mmCIF file of C-alpha atoms in Angstrom:
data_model
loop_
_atom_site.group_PDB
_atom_site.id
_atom_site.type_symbol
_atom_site.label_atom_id
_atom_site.label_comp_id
_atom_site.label_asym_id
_atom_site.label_seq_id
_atom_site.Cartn_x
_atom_site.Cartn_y
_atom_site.Cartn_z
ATOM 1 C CA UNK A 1 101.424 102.332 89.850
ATOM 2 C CA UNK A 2 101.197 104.868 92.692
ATOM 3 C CA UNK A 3 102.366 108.518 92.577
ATOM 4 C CA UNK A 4 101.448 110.485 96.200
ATOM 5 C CA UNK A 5 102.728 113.765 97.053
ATOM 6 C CA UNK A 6 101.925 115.790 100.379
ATOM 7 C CA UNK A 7 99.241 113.698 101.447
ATOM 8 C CA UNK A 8 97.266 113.963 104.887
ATOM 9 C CA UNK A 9 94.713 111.617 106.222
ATOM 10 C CA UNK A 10 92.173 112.224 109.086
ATOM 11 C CA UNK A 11 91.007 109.361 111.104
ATOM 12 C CA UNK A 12 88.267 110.222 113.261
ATOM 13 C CA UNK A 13 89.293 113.975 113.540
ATOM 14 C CA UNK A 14 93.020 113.086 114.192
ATOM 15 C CA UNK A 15 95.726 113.096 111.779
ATOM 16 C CA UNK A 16 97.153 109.950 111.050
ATOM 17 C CA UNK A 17 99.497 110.970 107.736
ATOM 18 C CA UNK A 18 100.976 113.863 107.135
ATOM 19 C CA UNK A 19 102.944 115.142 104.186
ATOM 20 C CA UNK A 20 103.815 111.712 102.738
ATOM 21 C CA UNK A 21 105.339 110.927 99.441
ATOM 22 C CA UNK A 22 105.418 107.962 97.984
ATOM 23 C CA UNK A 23 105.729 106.318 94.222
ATOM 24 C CA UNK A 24 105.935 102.763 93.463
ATOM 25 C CA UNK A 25 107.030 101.418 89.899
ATOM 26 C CA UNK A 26 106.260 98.356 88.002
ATOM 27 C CA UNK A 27 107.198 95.614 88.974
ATOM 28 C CA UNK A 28 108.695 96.614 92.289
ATOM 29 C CA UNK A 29 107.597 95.649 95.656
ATOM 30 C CA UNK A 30 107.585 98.615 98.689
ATOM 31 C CA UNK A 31 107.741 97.699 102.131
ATOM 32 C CA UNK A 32 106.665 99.584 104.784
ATOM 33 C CA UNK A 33 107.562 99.463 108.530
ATOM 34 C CA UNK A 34 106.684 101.191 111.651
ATOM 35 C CA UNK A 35 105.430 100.454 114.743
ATOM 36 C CA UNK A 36 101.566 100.215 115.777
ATOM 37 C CA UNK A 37 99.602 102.801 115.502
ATOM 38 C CA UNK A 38 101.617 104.733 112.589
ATOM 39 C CA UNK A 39 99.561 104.297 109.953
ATOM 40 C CA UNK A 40 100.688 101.618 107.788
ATOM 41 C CA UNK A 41 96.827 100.477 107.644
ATOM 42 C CA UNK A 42 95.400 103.663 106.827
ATOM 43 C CA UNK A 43 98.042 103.789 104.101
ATOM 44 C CA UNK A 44 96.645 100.610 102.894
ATOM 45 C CA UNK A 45 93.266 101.860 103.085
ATOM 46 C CA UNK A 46 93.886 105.053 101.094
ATOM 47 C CA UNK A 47 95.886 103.633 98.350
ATOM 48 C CA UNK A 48 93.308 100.921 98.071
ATOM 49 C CA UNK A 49 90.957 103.830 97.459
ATOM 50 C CA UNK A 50 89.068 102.905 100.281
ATOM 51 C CA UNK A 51 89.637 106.253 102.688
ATOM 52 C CA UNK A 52 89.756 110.015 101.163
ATOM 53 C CA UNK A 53 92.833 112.117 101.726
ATOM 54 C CA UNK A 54 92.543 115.090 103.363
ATOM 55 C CA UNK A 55 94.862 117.010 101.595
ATOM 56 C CA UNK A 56 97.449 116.082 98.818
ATOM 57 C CA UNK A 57 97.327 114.905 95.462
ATOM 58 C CA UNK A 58 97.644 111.089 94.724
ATOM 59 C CA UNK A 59 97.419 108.595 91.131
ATOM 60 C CA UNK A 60 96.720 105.038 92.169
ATOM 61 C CA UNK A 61 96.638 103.522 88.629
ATOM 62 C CA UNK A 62 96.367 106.436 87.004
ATOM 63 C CA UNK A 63 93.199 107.299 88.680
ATOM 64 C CA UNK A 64 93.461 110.572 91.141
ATOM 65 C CA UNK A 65 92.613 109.465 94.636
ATOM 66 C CA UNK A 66 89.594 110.981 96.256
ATOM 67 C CA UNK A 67 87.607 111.218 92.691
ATOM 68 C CA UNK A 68 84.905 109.076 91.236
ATOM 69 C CA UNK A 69 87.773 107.528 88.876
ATOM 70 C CA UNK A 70 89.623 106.091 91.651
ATOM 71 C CA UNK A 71 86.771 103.703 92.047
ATOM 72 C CA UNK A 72 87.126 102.484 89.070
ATOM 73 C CA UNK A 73 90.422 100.617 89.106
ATOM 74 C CA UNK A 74 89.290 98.738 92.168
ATOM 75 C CA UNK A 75 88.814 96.024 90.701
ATOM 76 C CA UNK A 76 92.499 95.514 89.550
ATOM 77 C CA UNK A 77 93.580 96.268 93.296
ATOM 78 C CA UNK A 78 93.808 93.886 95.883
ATOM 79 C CA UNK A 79 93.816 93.917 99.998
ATOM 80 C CA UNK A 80 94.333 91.424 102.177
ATOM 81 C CA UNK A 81 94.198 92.983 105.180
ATOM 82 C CA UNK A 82 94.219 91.989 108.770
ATOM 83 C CA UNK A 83 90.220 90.958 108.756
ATOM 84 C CA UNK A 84 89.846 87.940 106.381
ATOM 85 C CA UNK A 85 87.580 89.214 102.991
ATOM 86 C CA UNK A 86 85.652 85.610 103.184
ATOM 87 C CA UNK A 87 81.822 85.820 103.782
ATOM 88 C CA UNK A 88 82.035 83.361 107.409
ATOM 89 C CA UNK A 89 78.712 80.970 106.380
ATOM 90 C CA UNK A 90 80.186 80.613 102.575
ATOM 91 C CA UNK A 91 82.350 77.776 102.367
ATOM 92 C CA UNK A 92 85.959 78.303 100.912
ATOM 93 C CA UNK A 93 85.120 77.579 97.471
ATOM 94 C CA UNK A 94 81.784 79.351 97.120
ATOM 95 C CA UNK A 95 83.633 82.687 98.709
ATOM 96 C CA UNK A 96 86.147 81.978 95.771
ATOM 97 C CA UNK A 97 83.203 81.016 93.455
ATOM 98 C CA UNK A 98 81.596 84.384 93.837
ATOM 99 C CA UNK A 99 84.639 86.475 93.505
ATOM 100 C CA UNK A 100 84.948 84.642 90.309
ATOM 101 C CA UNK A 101 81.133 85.284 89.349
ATOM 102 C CA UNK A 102 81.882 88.938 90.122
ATOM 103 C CA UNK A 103 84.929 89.587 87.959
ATOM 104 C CA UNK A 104 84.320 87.346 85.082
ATOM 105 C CA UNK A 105 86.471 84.615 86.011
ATOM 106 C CA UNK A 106 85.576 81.040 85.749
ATOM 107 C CA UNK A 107 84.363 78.159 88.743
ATOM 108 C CA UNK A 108 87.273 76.028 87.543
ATOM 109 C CA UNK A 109 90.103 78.754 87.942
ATOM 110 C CA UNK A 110 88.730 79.606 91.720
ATOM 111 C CA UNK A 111 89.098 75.743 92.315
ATOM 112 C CA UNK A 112 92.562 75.500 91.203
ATOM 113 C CA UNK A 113 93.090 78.632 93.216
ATOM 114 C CA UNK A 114 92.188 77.225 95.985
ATOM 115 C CA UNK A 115 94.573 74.158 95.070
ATOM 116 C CA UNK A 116 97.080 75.699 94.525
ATOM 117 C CA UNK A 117 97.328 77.301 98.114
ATOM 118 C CA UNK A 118 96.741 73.766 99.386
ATOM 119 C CA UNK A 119 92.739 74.048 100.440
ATOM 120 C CA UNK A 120 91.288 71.708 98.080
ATOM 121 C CA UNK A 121 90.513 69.202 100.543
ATOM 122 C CA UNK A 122 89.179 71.655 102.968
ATOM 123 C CA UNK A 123 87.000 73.846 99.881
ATOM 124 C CA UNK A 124 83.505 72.347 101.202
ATOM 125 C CA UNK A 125 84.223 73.894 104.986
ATOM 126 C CA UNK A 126 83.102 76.760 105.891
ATOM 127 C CA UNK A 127 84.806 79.826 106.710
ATOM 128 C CA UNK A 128 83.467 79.769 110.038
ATOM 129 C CA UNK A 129 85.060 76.380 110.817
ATOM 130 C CA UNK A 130 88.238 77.432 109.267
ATOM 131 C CA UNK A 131 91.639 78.530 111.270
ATOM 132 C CA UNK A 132 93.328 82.025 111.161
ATOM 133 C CA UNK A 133 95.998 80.353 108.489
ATOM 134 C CA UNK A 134 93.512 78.964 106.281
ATOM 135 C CA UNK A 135 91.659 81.708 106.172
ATOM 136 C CA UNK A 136 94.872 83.880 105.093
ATOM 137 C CA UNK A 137 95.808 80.900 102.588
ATOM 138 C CA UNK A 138 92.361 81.505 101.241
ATOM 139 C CA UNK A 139 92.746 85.196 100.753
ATOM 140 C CA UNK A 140 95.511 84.520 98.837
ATOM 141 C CA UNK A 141 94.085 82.694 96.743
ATOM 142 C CA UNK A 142 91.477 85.174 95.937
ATOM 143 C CA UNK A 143 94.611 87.125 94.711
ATOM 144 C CA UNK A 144 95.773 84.738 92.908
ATOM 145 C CA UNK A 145 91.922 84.144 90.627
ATOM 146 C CA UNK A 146 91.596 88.326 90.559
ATOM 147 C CA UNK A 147 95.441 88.550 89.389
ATOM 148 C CA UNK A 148 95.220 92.356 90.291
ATOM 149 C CA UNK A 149 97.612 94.989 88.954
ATOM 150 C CA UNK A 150 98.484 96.650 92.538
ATOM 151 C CA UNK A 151 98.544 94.282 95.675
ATOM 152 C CA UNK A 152 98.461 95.393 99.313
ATOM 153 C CA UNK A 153 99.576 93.415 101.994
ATOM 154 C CA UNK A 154 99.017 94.018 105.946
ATOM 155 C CA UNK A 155 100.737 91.745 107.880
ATOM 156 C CA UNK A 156 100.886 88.988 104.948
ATOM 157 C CA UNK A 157 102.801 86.204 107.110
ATOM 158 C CA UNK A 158 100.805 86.657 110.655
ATOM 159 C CA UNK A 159 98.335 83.333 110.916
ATOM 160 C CA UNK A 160 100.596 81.503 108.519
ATOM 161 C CA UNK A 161 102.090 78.473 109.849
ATOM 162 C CA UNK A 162 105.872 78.127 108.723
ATOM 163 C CA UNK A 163 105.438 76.094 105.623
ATOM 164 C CA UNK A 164 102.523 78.192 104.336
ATOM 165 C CA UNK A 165 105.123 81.444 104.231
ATOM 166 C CA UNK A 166 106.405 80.803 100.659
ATOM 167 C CA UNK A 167 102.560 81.304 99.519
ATOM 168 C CA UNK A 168 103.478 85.415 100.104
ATOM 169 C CA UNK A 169 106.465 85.164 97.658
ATOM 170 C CA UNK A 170 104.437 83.387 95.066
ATOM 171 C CA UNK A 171 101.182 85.592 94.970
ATOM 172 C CA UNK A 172 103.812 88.651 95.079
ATOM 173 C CA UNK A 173 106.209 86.974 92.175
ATOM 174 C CA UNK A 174 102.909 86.587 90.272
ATOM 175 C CA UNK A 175 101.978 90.140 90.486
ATOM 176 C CA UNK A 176 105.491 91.277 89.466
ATOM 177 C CA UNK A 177 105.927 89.357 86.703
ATOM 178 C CA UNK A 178 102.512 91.484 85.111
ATOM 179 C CA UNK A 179 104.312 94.176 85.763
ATOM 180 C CA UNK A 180 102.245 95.314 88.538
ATOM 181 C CA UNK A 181 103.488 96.213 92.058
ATOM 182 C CA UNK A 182 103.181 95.726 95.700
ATOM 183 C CA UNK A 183 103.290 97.553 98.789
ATOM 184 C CA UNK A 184 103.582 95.299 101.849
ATOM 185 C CA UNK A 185 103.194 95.904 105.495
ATOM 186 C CA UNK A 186 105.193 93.853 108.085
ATOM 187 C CA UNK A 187 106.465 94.028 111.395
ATOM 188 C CA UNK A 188 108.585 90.728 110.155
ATOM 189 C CA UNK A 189 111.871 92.651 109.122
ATOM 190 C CA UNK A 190 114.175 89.958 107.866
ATOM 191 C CA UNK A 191 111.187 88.647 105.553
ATOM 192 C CA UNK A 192 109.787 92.422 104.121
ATOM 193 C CA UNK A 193 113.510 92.879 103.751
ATOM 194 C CA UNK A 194 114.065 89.611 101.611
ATOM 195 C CA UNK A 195 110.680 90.055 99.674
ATOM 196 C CA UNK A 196 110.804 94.243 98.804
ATOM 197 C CA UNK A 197 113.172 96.318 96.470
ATOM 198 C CA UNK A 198 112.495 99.481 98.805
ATOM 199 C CA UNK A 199 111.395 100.029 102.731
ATOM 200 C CA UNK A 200 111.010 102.596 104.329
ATOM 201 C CA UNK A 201 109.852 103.260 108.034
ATOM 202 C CA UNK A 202 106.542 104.930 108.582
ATOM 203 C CA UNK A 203 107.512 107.788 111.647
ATOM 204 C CA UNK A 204 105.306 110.913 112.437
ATOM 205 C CA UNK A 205 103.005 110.199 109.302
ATOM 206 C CA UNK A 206 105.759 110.422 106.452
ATOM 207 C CA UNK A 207 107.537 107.812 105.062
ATOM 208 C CA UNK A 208 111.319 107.496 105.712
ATOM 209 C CA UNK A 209 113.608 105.392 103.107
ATOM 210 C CA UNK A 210 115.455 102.469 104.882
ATOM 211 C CA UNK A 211 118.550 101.190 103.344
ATOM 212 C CA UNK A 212 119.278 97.151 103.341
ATOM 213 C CA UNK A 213 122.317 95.555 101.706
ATOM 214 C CA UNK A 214 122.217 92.778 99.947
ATOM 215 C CA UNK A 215 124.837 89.925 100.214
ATOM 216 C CA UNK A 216 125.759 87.225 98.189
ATOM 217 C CA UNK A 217 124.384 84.571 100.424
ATOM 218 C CA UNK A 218 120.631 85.627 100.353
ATOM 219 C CA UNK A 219 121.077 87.624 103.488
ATOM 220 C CA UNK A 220 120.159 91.192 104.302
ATOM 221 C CA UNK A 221 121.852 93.687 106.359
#
């Protein structure tokens, strides 16, 4: 799914990464920690295909990063980032409508996206009138109608009210179970712990493994 080696990103004439490896496999979900400012977005943003390394060679998908091809598995990768993807004076279901328009999928499976999130009552509201937490529900959901092959998560659980949290697990099950991957951002340790196979800590722009133990109980150490 993702296959980096050496790679350094410039933000604005500063580097941000530097030297980084990472791969992700099939199925598996990588977490990433670190505090602000250490680059776990601009990770995002690269392996999204979104922002050019500098240097370094990197395969998201199979496409090389920083080519023409990499733009061409977009659309079986999907961001939710900290900035809601929603167009603010589209209501919820027309936002969902039109992602459906644009990758072939149909008005009835962006409805029961939306359902299935729990924003069916609130579909006809715009995004302007909508909270921080139905907002995120609502990005969900768009992952949930695109059903991409690599998912990337920034902050997945911030805006979320308590009961909304299992909505993460089941738009990150879904993508497993195809056999695709995730990489997830958090500051939220015992919940990236419970939800990833790997972590690792992002520290002077590399990527440092993490170990956690599970126990029988559910719990992480």
């Amino acid at each position: 799914m993702v296959a980096v080696t050496d790679l350094d990103v410039t933000v604005h004439r500063s580097p941000v990464l530097r030297g980084l490896d990472l791969v992700v496999r099939p199925g598996e979900v990588f977490g990433v920690l670190g505090p602000n400012g250490s680059g776990k977005s601009t990770l995002l943003a690269v392996l999204a295909t979104l922002l050019r390394p500098a240097g370094g060679l990197g395969t998201v998908l199979g496409a090389r990063l920083g080519t023409s091809a990499a733009q061409s598995v977009r659309p079986s990768i999907a961001l939710v980032g900290h900035q809601s993807a929603l167009h603010p004076l589209l209501t919820l279901e027309e936002n969902l409508r039109y992602v459906a328009t644009l990758t072939g999928r149909s008005a009835s499976a962006a409805t029961a996206a939306l359902d299935l999130v729990g924003l069916g009552q609130a579909a006809h509201r715009r995004a302007n009138q909508c909270s921080q937490g139905m907002l995120r529900r609502a990005d969900l959901a768009r992952v949930i109608l695109t059903a991409p092959k690599l998912l990337l998560l920034d902050e997945p659980h911030a805006g979320l009210d308590p009961a909304s949290f299992g909505l993460v697990d089941l738009v990150v099950h879904r993508v497993r179970i195809r056999s695709g991957a995730a990489v997830v951002v958090s500051h939220d340790i015992p919940r990236l712990t419970s939800l990833a196979d790997r972590l690792a800590l992002l520290e002077g722009g590399r990527l440092v493994p993490c170990v956690h133990e599970f126990v029988p109980d559910g719990e992480h150490r």
